[in-house]
Amino acid sequence: MITVGYNGFTGSAELFGRLYRRAGRDRNRVLGHDAGACVFVDGELVAAVEEERLSRRKRTSDFPVRALEWCLRDAEIEPDDVDHYAFPWDFSDRVMDEQLGDIVAGPGSAADKFDALARLSELYTSLVSREAVLADLRDRTGVAVPAEKLLLVPHHLAHLMCGHYLSGGGDAAFLVTDGRAEHHSSITGEVRDGRITVFEESAIPIRHSLGLLYSKVTRYLGFMPNNDEYKVMGLSAFASAPAGVNPLLQHVVKLLPGGRYELSFDNVLLDTQSYYACFDRIFDRQGPRDDWDFQVRVARWAQDTVEAVTAHQLAHLETRTSLPRLLVEGGVALNCVNNTKLLERSSFTELDVSFGASDPGVAIGAGFYPCFLAGKRPRGAATPYLGPSYGSGAAEAALRAVGDRVRWERLPREQLIARTARLLREKVVVGWFRGRVEYGPRALGHRSILANPSFPDIRDIINIRVKKRETFRPFAPMVLESVAPRVFEMGKKKTSPHMTFVFPVKKEYGDLASGAIHVDGTGRIQTISAQQEPALAELLRIFEQETGVPCLLNTSFNVAEEPIVSSPEDALRCFLGTAMDHLVLEDFLVRKIER
C-alpha cells in the first residue's frame, strides 16, 4: 500500500487575510501552515520534506507542490500508483454543524452572527470542504485523483498518528494540544491494542484553547503569533521565581473537573486584539509592552499557565489509564520546558515527543493513518533525516559557482571530521551541511551551525553576527547519548534525540557548556548515537578528547526569518552573507577568501 500525506491549502493565507485580517504579524495564524508532504510504502515512511525548505517561504501554508513532487520522485512512485492521498483536516458535516451552532448560540447581535456565518460559508466552500480539498489536489498536481482516494483525517488524529508512528507504535496514553483543530484544541485518550479511544469528557473546544492563549500573549509582547512562542518560553527563564500571583490563572483560566478548563474570553477567528486591554489591566502594565522587566514577568506567567493547565490535564488522564507511556503531540508539545516537568511530575515512566510534534508532523500522521487502519505497524527506525540529499557533485557545482569568494578542499570523512574538531577548539562558527534534510522545526545535525560552547560569549557572537536575532535566545547542546547522563540531570529520560526536552546541566560542567546553556542552567539537548549519526558521533568523540568539552553548541543553519537551508546553494548564500568562519559542505571544507 502506498500512501501520501500532505498539508497545505492553495490561497489559505490570502483568504484568511481578507476574511479574518490575518496579515503582517498575524500571517501564520492560518490553516495549513507548515505545509509538507510524505510518502509511506507498506507502512514505512520513505520520504518527507516541508514545503518551506524548497520554496524558501518560511512556514508557508500553500499547497506543497514542490514537496509532493520531490517525495514521489525520491520514492520512485507515479501519482497514479498512490492508494491514498491523506489530508490532515476533516471539516465534516458534524464539525460544521457544531461550528454553526456555536455562532448562532454565541454572543453578539444578529448582524454580527450573519457576518460570522458569511465568513464561515466562504471559508468552507472555497477552502476546507471535501470538494474544495479534492479540487485543490487535482488542480495543483495536474492528476485526476479519484475522489475515493482522498482521505480526510481529523487534525488531532493526524498529530496522534505522527507521534504513534515515530515512537515505534505500541500502546500509549496521549495528550494532543495545539491552537486549534476542526472544533477542539486539545484531546486526551489511549491507543491500546490497535484502537484509539478519545476521552470525550476532557476535550477542550477552540474557544478555550491554551495554545491560542499563549499565542495571544506572544503577540501582546510584540512577537509573531504562531511562530515566536518559543521566544516567550525562553524569556520566561529570566524570571528567577514566580512573579507573584499569576493573573492568567486568577482572571483568565478556570480549571474544572475532568481535566477540563475554560477561558474567560473566546478565541474567535476574527481577532482584533481586543484582549490587549484585558491584558493591560490584569498584568498591571505601567510602561511600554517591550519593557524588558515587563516582558520577562508576563512570559513567566504565560509559561506557568501552560505548566499548570497541562499538569491538570495529566492528573485526570492518570486516573483514566493504566498505561505507563505517554505521547504528547501538537504545537504546545514544542514547549520543551513543560515536557520535562510533565514527565518528572507524573506517574508515567516514559514520555515521547516526536520531531514532528507541531504542524509539520500532521502530514506524516495523515500519511500513516490508512496504514494504521489496515493494521500495519511502524516499520524501520524513525529518523528525521527524510528530505533531499544533494551529494558531492551538487556541492562542488555550487562551490564553483561562487569560486572567486571561497576556497575549498575535498577530504576523506575521517580527515574532514578531525579537521573540523580541530577548528572547533577555537572561538569559531562552523556551518555543517551533510546528508538528507531534517524534517520538523529543529536542526538535528544535517543542517546545523556548530560552535565550542566553552566560550561564554559565543552565544552573542552567533545571535548577533550570524543568526541576526535577539541576544536572549538560547542554543542547544549536542552531546553523545552515552555522555549525556554524565553531563545533564536527565531524570526519567535516557535519550533526547530531537530537542524536545530540557535538562539541568550538572554543576561541574556548567562552565564547559556555558555557551549552550540557558540563563536558568538548563539545556535543550540533542543526544547523538553512532548508530543514529556516525559522523556527528565521531566529531563529538574527537572534540571532547581534544578539548575536554563534552558537547557542541548546535543551532539551525539559517538566519532570522528564513527557513533552514536545504540545498548547497542555500548553504553558501547563508555562509557568505553572515560571519560564519568555516563551512562543511558534504565532504568539502570551505573557508572565505578575505578581500
Coordinates of C-alpha atoms in Angstrom, one line a residue:
M1 CA 0.0 0.0 0.0
I2 CA 1.3 3.5 -1.0
T3 CA 0.0 6.5 0.9
V4 CA 0.8 10.2 0.6
G5 CA 0.3 12.5 3.5
Y6 CA 0.3 16.3 2.8
N7 CA -0.7 19.5 4.5
G8 CA -1.4 22.9 2.9
F9 CA -4.1 24.8 1.1
T10 CA -3.8 27.0 -2.0
G11 CA -4.8 30.5 -1.1
S12 CA -5.1 29.9 2.6
A13 CA -3.0 33.0 3.6
E14 CA -4.8 35.2 1.2
L15 CA -8.3 34.1 2.2
F16 CA -7.6 34.4 6.0
G17 CA -6.0 37.8 5.3
R18 CA -9.2 39.0 3.7
L19 CA -11.8 37.3 5.9
Y20 CA -10.0 37.4 9.3
R21 CA -7.4 40.2 9.0
R22 CA -4.5 37.7 9.1
A23 CA -1.6 39.6 7.5
G24 CA 1.7 41.0 8.6
R25 CA 2.4 39.9 12.1
D26 CA -0.6 37.5 12.1
R27 CA 0.3 35.9 8.8
N28 CA 1.0 32.5 10.3
R29 CA -2.4 32.3 12.0
V30 CA -4.0 30.3 9.2
L31 CA -4.9 26.8 8.3
G32 CA -2.3 24.6 6.6
H33 CA 0.8 26.4 8.0
D34 CA 4.0 24.3 8.0
A35 CA 2.9 22.7 4.7
G36 CA 4.7 19.5 3.8
A37 CA 4.4 16.1 2.2
C38 CA 5.5 12.5 2.8
V39 CA 5.3 9.0 1.3
F40 CA 4.6 5.7 3.1
V41 CA 5.3 2.4 1.3
D42 CA 3.7 -0.6 3.1
G43 CA 3.7 1.2 6.4
E44 CA 7.3 2.6 6.1
L45 CA 8.0 6.3 5.9
V46 CA 10.4 6.6 3.0
A47 CA 10.4 10.4 2.2
A48 CA 9.2 13.6 3.7
V49 CA 10.0 17.3 3.3
E50 CA 8.5 20.6 4.3
E51 CA 7.4 22.9 1.5
E52 CA 9.4 25.8 3.0
R53 CA 12.7 24.1 2.5
L54 CA 12.1 24.0 -1.2
S55 CA 10.0 27.2 -1.8
R56 CA 12.1 29.2 0.7
R57 CA 8.9 30.7 2.1
K58 CA 9.1 30.2 5.9
R59 CA 6.1 28.3 7.4
T60 CA 4.2 28.5 4.2
S61 CA 0.6 27.4 4.2
D62 CA 0.4 26.9 0.4
F63 CA -0.3 23.6 -1.2
P64 CA 3.0 21.7 -1.1
V65 CA 3.6 21.3 -4.8
R66 CA 7.4 21.1 -4.6
A67 CA 7.4 18.8 -1.6
L68 CA 4.9 16.4 -3.1
E69 CA 6.7 16.3 -6.4
W70 CA 10.0 15.6 -4.6
C71 CA 8.7 12.9 -2.3
L72 CA 7.1 11.0 -5.2
R73 CA 10.3 11.3 -7.3
D74 CA 12.5 10.3 -4.5
A75 CA 10.4 7.2 -3.7
E76 CA 10.2 6.4 -7.5
I77 CA 6.4 6.4 -7.4
E78 CA 4.0 7.7 -10.1
P79 CA 1.0 9.7 -8.8
D80 CA -1.5 7.1 -10.2
D81 CA 0.2 4.4 -8.1
V82 CA -0.8 6.1 -4.8
D83 CA -3.6 4.3 -3.0
H84 CA -4.5 7.1 -0.6
Y85 CA -3.9 10.8 -0.5
A86 CA -4.4 11.7 3.2
F87 CA -5.0 15.2 4.3
P88 CA -4.9 16.3 8.0
W89 CA -8.1 18.3 8.2
D90 CA -11.7 17.0 8.2
F91 CA -14.4 19.6 8.3
S92 CA -17.2 17.0 8.3
D93 CA -20.9 17.8 8.4
R94 CA -20.8 17.1 12.2
V95 CA -18.0 19.6 12.7
M96 CA -19.7 22.3 10.6
D97 CA -23.0 21.7 12.4
E98 CA -21.1 22.4 15.7
Q99 CA -19.5 25.5 14.4
L100 CA -22.7 26.8 13.0
G101 CA -24.4 26.1 16.4
D102 CA -21.6 27.9 18.2
I103 CA -22.2 31.1 16.1
V104 CA -26.0 31.0 16.5
A105 CA -25.9 30.3 20.2
G106 CA -23.0 32.7 20.9
P107 CA -22.9 36.3 22.0
G108 CA -23.4 39.3 19.6
S109 CA -26.0 40.9 17.6
A110 CA -27.9 39.3 14.7
A111 CA -25.8 41.3 12.3
D112 CA -22.6 40.1 13.9
K113 CA -23.8 36.5 13.6
F114 CA -24.8 36.8 10.0
D115 CA -21.4 38.3 9.3
A116 CA -19.7 35.4 11.0
L117 CA -21.8 32.9 9.1
A118 CA -21.0 34.5 5.8
R119 CA -17.2 34.3 6.6
L120 CA -17.6 30.7 7.6
S121 CA -19.6 29.9 4.5
E122 CA -16.9 31.2 2.2
L123 CA -14.1 29.5 4.2
Y124 CA -15.9 26.2 3.9
T125 CA -16.9 26.3 0.3
S126 CA -13.6 27.7 -1.1
L127 CA -11.0 26.1 1.2
V128 CA -11.9 23.3 3.7
S129 CA -14.9 21.3 2.3
R130 CA -14.1 17.9 0.8
E131 CA -14.9 19.2 -2.6
A132 CA -12.6 22.1 -2.2
V133 CA -9.7 20.0 -0.9
L134 CA -10.1 17.5 -3.8
A135 CA -10.2 20.2 -6.4
D136 CA -7.1 21.8 -4.9
L137 CA -5.3 18.4 -5.0
R138 CA -6.3 17.9 -8.7
D139 CA -5.5 21.4 -9.8
R140 CA -2.1 21.7 -8.2
T141 CA -0.8 18.2 -9.1
G142 CA -2.4 18.0 -12.5
V143 CA -3.5 14.5 -11.6
A144 CA -7.2 13.4 -11.9
V145 CA -7.2 11.9 -8.4
P146 CA -10.3 9.7 -7.9
A147 CA -12.5 11.0 -5.1
E148 CA -12.3 7.7 -3.3
K149 CA -8.5 8.1 -3.0
L150 CA -8.7 11.2 -0.8
L151 CA -8.9 10.5 2.9
L152 CA -9.6 13.4 5.2
V153 CA -8.0 12.8 8.6
P154 CA -9.1 14.8 11.7
H155 CA -6.3 17.2 12.6
H156 CA -5.7 15.9 16.2
L157 CA -5.8 12.3 15.0
A158 CA -3.1 13.2 12.5
H159 CA -1.0 14.7 15.3
L160 CA -1.5 11.5 17.3
M161 CA -0.7 9.2 14.4
C162 CA 2.6 11.1 13.9
G163 CA 3.6 10.6 17.5
H164 CA 2.4 7.0 17.4
Y165 CA 4.4 6.1 14.3
L166 CA 7.6 7.9 15.2
S167 CA 7.7 6.4 18.7
G168 CA 7.6 2.9 17.2
G169 CA 3.9 2.2 17.8
G170 CA 2.5 0.2 20.7
D171 CA 0.1 1.1 23.5
A172 CA 0.3 4.6 25.0
A173 CA -1.9 7.3 26.5
F174 CA -1.8 10.6 24.7
L175 CA -2.3 14.3 25.1
V176 CA -2.7 16.3 21.9
T177 CA -2.9 20.1 22.4
D178 CA -2.4 23.0 20.0
G179 CA -4.0 26.2 18.9
R180 CA -6.9 24.7 17.0
A181 CA -8.1 21.7 15.1
E182 CA -11.5 21.5 13.4
H183 CA -13.5 22.0 16.6
H184 CA -11.3 21.2 19.5
S185 CA -7.9 22.5 20.8
S186 CA -7.0 19.6 23.0
I187 CA -7.8 15.9 23.4
T188 CA -6.6 13.0 25.6
G189 CA -7.1 9.3 25.4
E190 CA -5.4 6.0 24.7
V191 CA -4.0 3.9 21.8
R192 CA -4.4 0.3 23.0
D193 CA -4.4 -2.9 21.1
G194 CA -4.5 -1.1 17.8
R195 CA -7.6 1.0 18.7
I196 CA -7.9 4.7 19.5
T197 CA -10.1 5.9 22.4
V198 CA -10.6 9.6 22.9
F199 CA -11.7 10.6 26.4
E200 CA -14.5 12.9 25.3
E201 CA -15.1 14.4 28.7
S202 CA -11.7 16.0 28.6
A203 CA -11.9 17.5 25.1
I204 CA -11.3 21.3 25.0
P205 CA -13.2 23.5 22.4
I206 CA -11.3 26.0 20.4
R207 CA -12.8 28.9 22.2
H208 CA -10.9 27.8 25.4
S209 CA -7.6 27.0 23.6
L210 CA -4.5 27.1 25.7
G211 CA -2.4 27.2 22.6
L212 CA -4.2 30.3 21.3
L213 CA -4.0 31.9 24.7
Y214 CA -0.2 31.5 24.6
S215 CA -0.3 32.8 21.1
K216 CA -2.2 35.9 22.2
V217 CA 0.5 36.6 24.9
T218 CA 3.1 36.2 22.2
R219 CA 1.5 38.8 20.1
Y220 CA 0.8 41.1 23.0
L221 CA 4.6 41.1 23.8
G222 CA 5.4 42.2 20.3
F223 CA 6.3 38.9 18.7
M224 CA 4.7 37.0 15.8
P225 CA 2.0 34.6 17.0
N226 CA 2.1 31.0 15.9
N227 CA 5.8 31.5 15.2
D228 CA 7.6 33.1 18.2
E229 CA 6.1 31.3 21.1
Y230 CA 9.5 29.8 21.8
K231 CA 10.8 33.3 22.4
V232 CA 8.2 33.7 25.2
M233 CA 9.3 30.3 26.6
G234 CA 12.9 31.5 26.5
L235 CA 12.1 34.8 28.1
S236 CA 10.3 33.1 31.0
A237 CA 13.6 31.7 32.3
F238 CA 14.8 35.2 33.1
A239 CA 12.3 35.5 35.9
S240 CA 14.1 33.5 38.6
A241 CA 10.9 33.0 40.7
P242 CA 7.2 33.1 40.0
A243 CA 6.2 36.7 39.7
G244 CA 3.6 36.9 42.4
V245 CA 0.0 35.7 41.9
N246 CA -0.4 34.6 38.3
P247 CA -3.1 36.9 36.8
L248 CA -3.8 34.5 33.9
L249 CA -4.7 31.7 36.4
Q250 CA -6.6 34.2 38.5
H251 CA -8.6 36.0 35.9
V252 CA -8.5 34.2 32.6
V253 CA -8.1 30.4 33.1
K254 CA -10.5 28.4 35.2
L255 CA -9.6 24.7 36.0
L256 CA -12.6 22.4 36.0
P257 CA -13.2 18.7 37.0
G258 CA -12.3 16.0 34.5
G259 CA -9.1 17.7 33.3
R260 CA -11.1 20.4 31.6
Y261 CA -10.6 24.2 31.7
E262 CA -12.2 27.3 30.4
L263 CA -11.0 30.8 29.4
S264 CA -12.8 34.0 30.3
F265 CA -12.8 35.3 26.7
D266 CA -13.4 33.5 23.4
N267 CA -10.7 32.7 20.9
V268 CA -12.7 33.9 17.9
L269 CA -11.4 33.8 14.4
L270 CA -12.0 37.5 13.7
D271 CA -9.4 38.6 16.3
T272 CA -8.9 42.3 16.5
Q273 CA -6.6 42.2 19.6
S274 CA -9.5 43.3 21.8
Y275 CA -7.8 41.3 24.6
Y276 CA -5.0 43.8 24.8
A277 CA -7.0 46.0 27.2
C278 CA -7.7 42.9 29.3
F279 CA -4.0 42.0 29.4
D280 CA -3.0 45.6 30.2
R281 CA -5.3 45.5 33.2
I282 CA -4.5 42.1 34.7
F283 CA -0.8 42.4 34.1
D284 CA -0.8 46.0 35.6
R285 CA 1.1 47.5 32.7
Q286 CA 2.6 50.8 33.6
G287 CA 5.0 51.4 30.7
P288 CA 5.7 50.1 27.2
R289 CA 4.9 46.5 26.4
D290 CA 8.5 45.9 25.2
D291 CA 10.0 46.9 28.6
W292 CA 12.4 44.0 29.5
D293 CA 11.2 43.5 33.0
F294 CA 7.6 43.6 32.0
Q295 CA 8.2 41.1 29.1
V296 CA 10.0 38.7 31.4
R297 CA 7.3 38.8 34.0
V298 CA 4.5 38.3 31.6
A299 CA 6.4 35.5 29.8
R300 CA 6.8 33.7 33.1
W301 CA 3.1 34.0 33.9
A302 CA 2.3 32.5 30.4
Q303 CA 4.8 29.7 30.9
D304 CA 3.5 28.9 34.4
T305 CA 0.0 28.8 33.0
V306 CA 0.9 26.2 30.3
E307 CA 2.5 24.1 33.0
A308 CA -0.4 24.4 35.4
V309 CA -3.1 23.6 32.8
T310 CA -1.3 20.7 31.2
A311 CA -0.5 19.2 34.6
H312 CA -4.2 19.5 35.4
Q313 CA -5.0 17.6 32.2
L314 CA -2.4 14.9 33.0
A315 CA -3.7 14.5 36.6
H316 CA -7.1 13.4 35.2
L317 CA -5.5 11.3 32.4
E318 CA -3.7 9.3 35.0
T319 CA -7.0 8.4 36.6
R320 CA -8.3 7.1 33.2
T321 CA -5.4 5.0 32.0
S322 CA -3.1 2.3 33.4
L323 CA -0.6 2.6 30.5
P324 CA 2.9 3.7 31.6
R325 CA 3.8 5.5 28.4
L326 CA 2.6 8.9 27.2
L327 CA 2.6 10.6 23.8
V328 CA 2.5 14.4 23.8
E329 CA 1.9 16.0 20.4
G330 CA 0.6 19.2 18.9
G331 CA 2.0 22.7 18.9
V332 CA 2.1 23.0 22.7
A333 CA 4.4 19.9 22.7
L334 CA 7.2 22.2 21.4
N335 CA 7.3 23.7 24.9
C336 CA 10.2 21.5 25.9
V337 CA 10.5 23.1 29.3
N338 CA 7.0 21.9 30.0
N339 CA 7.6 18.4 28.6
T340 CA 10.3 17.7 31.1
K341 CA 8.2 18.8 34.0
L342 CA 5.2 16.8 32.8
L343 CA 7.2 13.6 32.8
E344 CA 9.0 14.2 36.1
R345 CA 5.9 15.2 38.0
S346 CA 3.6 12.4 36.7
S347 CA 3.4 8.7 37.2
F348 CA 4.2 8.0 33.6
T349 CA 7.6 6.2 33.2
E350 CA 8.0 7.3 29.5
L351 CA 7.0 10.4 27.6
D352 CA 7.6 10.7 23.9
V353 CA 7.5 13.9 21.8
S354 CA 8.3 13.5 18.1
F355 CA 10.4 15.6 15.9
G356 CA 7.1 16.4 14.0
A357 CA 5.1 17.3 17.1
S358 CA 3.9 20.6 15.7
D359 CA 2.1 21.0 12.3
P360 CA 4.9 19.7 10.1
G361 CA 4.1 16.3 11.6
V362 CA 0.4 16.2 10.6
A363 CA 1.4 15.3 7.0
I364 CA 3.3 12.3 8.5
G365 CA 0.4 11.4 10.8
A366 CA -2.2 11.6 8.0
G367 CA 0.0 9.5 5.7
F368 CA 0.3 6.8 8.3
Y369 CA -3.4 6.7 9.3
P370 CA -4.5 4.5 6.4
C371 CA -1.7 2.1 7.3
F372 CA -2.9 2.1 10.9
L373 CA -6.5 1.4 9.8
A374 CA -5.2 -1.5 7.7
G375 CA -3.5 -3.0 10.8
K376 CA 0.1 -2.2 9.8
R377 CA 2.6 -1.3 12.5
P378 CA 5.5 1.1 12.2
R379 CA 8.5 -0.3 10.2
G380 CA 12.1 0.7 10.4
A381 CA 13.8 3.1 12.7
A382 CA 12.2 6.5 12.9
T383 CA 14.6 9.1 11.6
P384 CA 14.1 12.8 10.9
Y385 CA 16.6 12.7 8.0
L386 CA 13.9 12.2 5.3
G387 CA 14.4 15.1 2.9
P388 CA 16.5 15.8 -0.1
S389 CA 20.2 15.0 -0.2
Y390 CA 22.5 16.6 -2.8
G391 CA 25.8 14.8 -2.7
S392 CA 29.4 15.9 -3.5
G393 CA 28.6 16.6 -7.2
A394 CA 26.0 19.2 -6.4
A395 CA 28.1 20.6 -3.6
E396 CA 31.1 21.0 -6.0
A397 CA 29.0 22.7 -8.7
A398 CA 27.7 25.2 -6.1
L399 CA 31.2 25.9 -4.9
R400 CA 32.4 26.5 -8.4
A401 CA 29.6 29.0 -9.0
V402 CA 31.0 31.1 -6.2
G403 CA 34.6 30.1 -6.7
D404 CA 36.0 33.6 -6.5
R405 CA 34.7 34.1 -3.0
V406 CA 35.7 30.8 -1.3
R407 CA 38.5 28.3 -1.1
W408 CA 37.7 24.6 -0.5
E409 CA 39.3 21.2 -0.3
R410 CA 37.7 17.8 -0.5
L411 CA 38.6 15.4 2.3
P412 CA 38.0 11.8 3.3
R413 CA 35.4 11.6 6.1
E414 CA 38.0 10.8 8.8
Q415 CA 40.1 13.8 7.9
L416 CA 37.1 16.1 7.5
I417 CA 35.8 15.2 11.0
A418 CA 39.3 15.5 12.5
R419 CA 40.0 18.9 10.9
T420 CA 36.5 20.2 12.0
A421 CA 37.1 19.1 15.5
R422 CA 40.5 20.9 15.5
L423 CA 38.8 24.1 14.2
L424 CA 36.2 24.0 16.9
R425 CA 38.8 24.2 19.6
E426 CA 38.8 27.9 18.8
K427 CA 36.1 30.6 19.0
V428 CA 34.8 30.0 15.5
V429 CA 31.4 29.3 14.0
V430 CA 31.1 26.3 11.6
G431 CA 28.2 25.6 9.2
W432 CA 27.6 21.8 9.0
F433 CA 25.8 20.5 5.9
R434 CA 25.8 16.8 5.2
G435 CA 23.2 14.2 4.1
R436 CA 19.4 14.4 3.9
V437 CA 17.5 17.4 5.1
E438 CA 15.9 17.0 8.6
Y439 CA 12.1 17.1 9.0
G440 CA 10.5 19.4 11.6
P441 CA 11.4 22.7 13.2
R442 CA 14.7 21.7 14.7
A443 CA 18.1 21.4 13.0
L444 CA 19.3 18.0 14.1
G445 CA 22.8 17.8 12.7
H446 CA 22.4 17.7 9.0
R447 CA 21.7 21.5 8.5
S448 CA 23.3 22.9 11.7
I449 CA 25.6 25.7 12.9
L450 CA 28.2 24.3 15.4
A451 CA 30.5 26.0 17.9
N452 CA 32.5 25.4 21.0
P453 CA 30.2 26.1 24.0
S454 CA 33.0 26.7 26.4
F455 CA 33.3 30.3 25.3
P456 CA 30.7 32.2 27.3
D457 CA 30.3 34.9 24.6
I458 CA 29.8 32.5 21.7
R459 CA 26.1 32.9 22.2
D460 CA 26.2 36.6 21.5
I461 CA 28.6 36.2 18.5
I462 CA 26.2 33.7 16.8
N463 CA 23.0 35.6 17.7
I464 CA 24.3 39.0 16.5
R465 CA 26.8 38.3 13.8
V466 CA 25.3 35.1 12.3
K467 CA 21.7 34.5 13.2
K468 CA 20.9 38.2 13.4
R469 CA 18.3 37.8 16.1
E470 CA 17.6 38.6 19.8
T471 CA 20.5 38.1 22.2
F472 CA 18.4 36.4 24.8
R473 CA 17.8 33.4 22.5
P474 CA 19.4 30.1 23.8
F475 CA 21.0 27.3 21.8
A476 CA 21.1 23.6 22.1
P477 CA 23.9 21.4 23.4
M478 CA 24.6 18.4 21.1
V479 CA 26.0 15.5 23.2
L480 CA 26.8 11.8 22.8
E481 CA 24.0 9.7 24.1
S482 CA 26.4 7.8 26.3
V483 CA 27.8 11.0 27.7
A484 CA 24.6 12.9 28.3
P485 CA 23.8 11.4 31.8
R486 CA 27.3 12.3 33.0
V487 CA 26.7 16.0 32.0
F488 CA 23.0 16.6 32.5
E489 CA 20.4 15.7 35.1
M490 CA 18.1 13.6 32.8
G491 CA 15.7 12.2 35.3
K492 CA 13.5 9.5 33.7
K493 CA 14.8 10.2 30.2
K494 CA 17.6 8.1 28.8
T495 CA 17.8 9.9 25.4
S496 CA 16.6 13.1 23.8
P497 CA 17.4 12.9 20.1
H498 CA 15.0 15.6 18.9
M499 CA 15.5 18.6 21.2
T500 CA 12.1 18.2 22.8
F501 CA 13.2 18.2 26.5
V502 CA 15.4 20.4 28.6
F503 CA 17.6 19.2 31.4
P504 CA 19.7 21.0 34.1
V505 CA 23.5 20.9 33.5
K506 CA 25.5 19.3 36.3
K507 CA 27.5 21.9 38.2
E508 CA 30.9 20.6 37.3
Y509 CA 30.1 21.0 33.6
G510 CA 28.4 24.4 33.7
D511 CA 31.5 26.4 32.6
L512 CA 32.4 23.9 29.9
A513 CA 29.0 24.1 28.3
S514 CA 28.1 27.7 29.2
G515 CA 27.6 29.0 25.7
A516 CA 24.9 26.4 25.1
I517 CA 23.2 26.6 28.5
H518 CA 20.3 28.9 29.1
V519 CA 20.2 31.5 31.9
D520 CA 18.4 29.0 34.2
G521 CA 21.1 26.4 33.9
T522 CA 19.3 24.1 31.5
G523 CA 19.9 22.9 28.0
R524 CA 17.5 21.7 25.3
I525 CA 19.8 18.8 24.4
Q526 CA 20.2 16.6 21.4
T527 CA 21.6 13.2 22.1
I528 CA 23.6 11.6 19.3
S529 CA 24.5 7.9 18.9
A530 CA 26.9 6.3 16.5
Q531 CA 24.0 4.2 15.2
Q532 CA 21.9 7.2 14.5
E533 CA 24.5 9.6 13.2
P534 CA 28.1 8.1 12.9
A535 CA 29.8 11.3 11.6
L536 CA 28.4 13.5 14.3
A537 CA 29.2 10.9 17.0
E538 CA 32.8 10.7 15.8
L539 CA 33.0 14.6 15.8
L540 CA 31.8 14.8 19.3
R541 CA 34.1 12.0 20.5
I542 CA 37.2 13.6 19.0
F543 CA 36.2 17.1 20.1
E544 CA 35.8 16.0 23.8
Q545 CA 39.1 14.0 23.6
E546 CA 40.9 17.1 22.4
T547 CA 39.2 19.8 24.5
G548 CA 37.6 18.1 27.5
V549 CA 34.4 19.8 26.5
P550 CA 31.6 17.1 26.4
C551 CA 29.2 18.8 23.9
L552 CA 28.9 21.1 21.0
L553 CA 26.6 24.1 20.5
N554 CA 24.0 23.4 17.8
T555 CA 21.6 25.8 16.2
S556 CA 19.8 25.8 12.9
F557 CA 21.6 26.7 9.7
N558 CA 19.7 29.8 8.7
V559 CA 19.3 33.5 9.7
A560 CA 16.2 35.0 11.3
E561 CA 13.0 34.9 9.3
E562 CA 14.4 32.4 6.8
P563 CA 13.8 28.6 6.6
I564 CA 16.6 26.2 7.5
V565 CA 18.9 25.8 4.4
S566 CA 18.2 22.9 2.1
S567 CA 20.5 23.0 -0.9
P568 CA 24.2 23.7 -1.3
E569 CA 23.3 27.0 -2.9
D570 CA 21.2 27.9 0.2
A571 CA 24.1 27.0 2.5
L572 CA 26.7 29.0 0.6
R573 CA 24.3 32.0 0.4
C574 CA 23.9 31.9 4.2
F575 CA 27.6 31.3 4.8
L576 CA 28.7 34.2 2.6
G577 CA 26.1 36.5 4.0
T578 CA 27.0 36.0 7.7
A579 CA 30.0 36.0 9.9
M580 CA 30.4 32.2 9.8
D581 CA 34.0 31.2 9.8
H582 CA 34.0 27.8 8.1
L583 CA 31.6 25.5 6.2
V584 CA 31.5 21.7 6.0
L585 CA 29.6 21.1 2.7
E586 CA 29.2 17.4 2.2
D587 CA 32.8 16.3 2.1
F588 CA 34.3 19.7 1.4
L589 CA 35.8 22.0 4.0
V590 CA 35.2 25.6 2.9
R591 CA 36.5 29.0 4.0
K592 CA 36.0 32.5 2.7
I593 CA 38.6 34.4 0.7
E594 CA 39.5 37.5 2.6
R595 CA 39.3 40.7 0.4

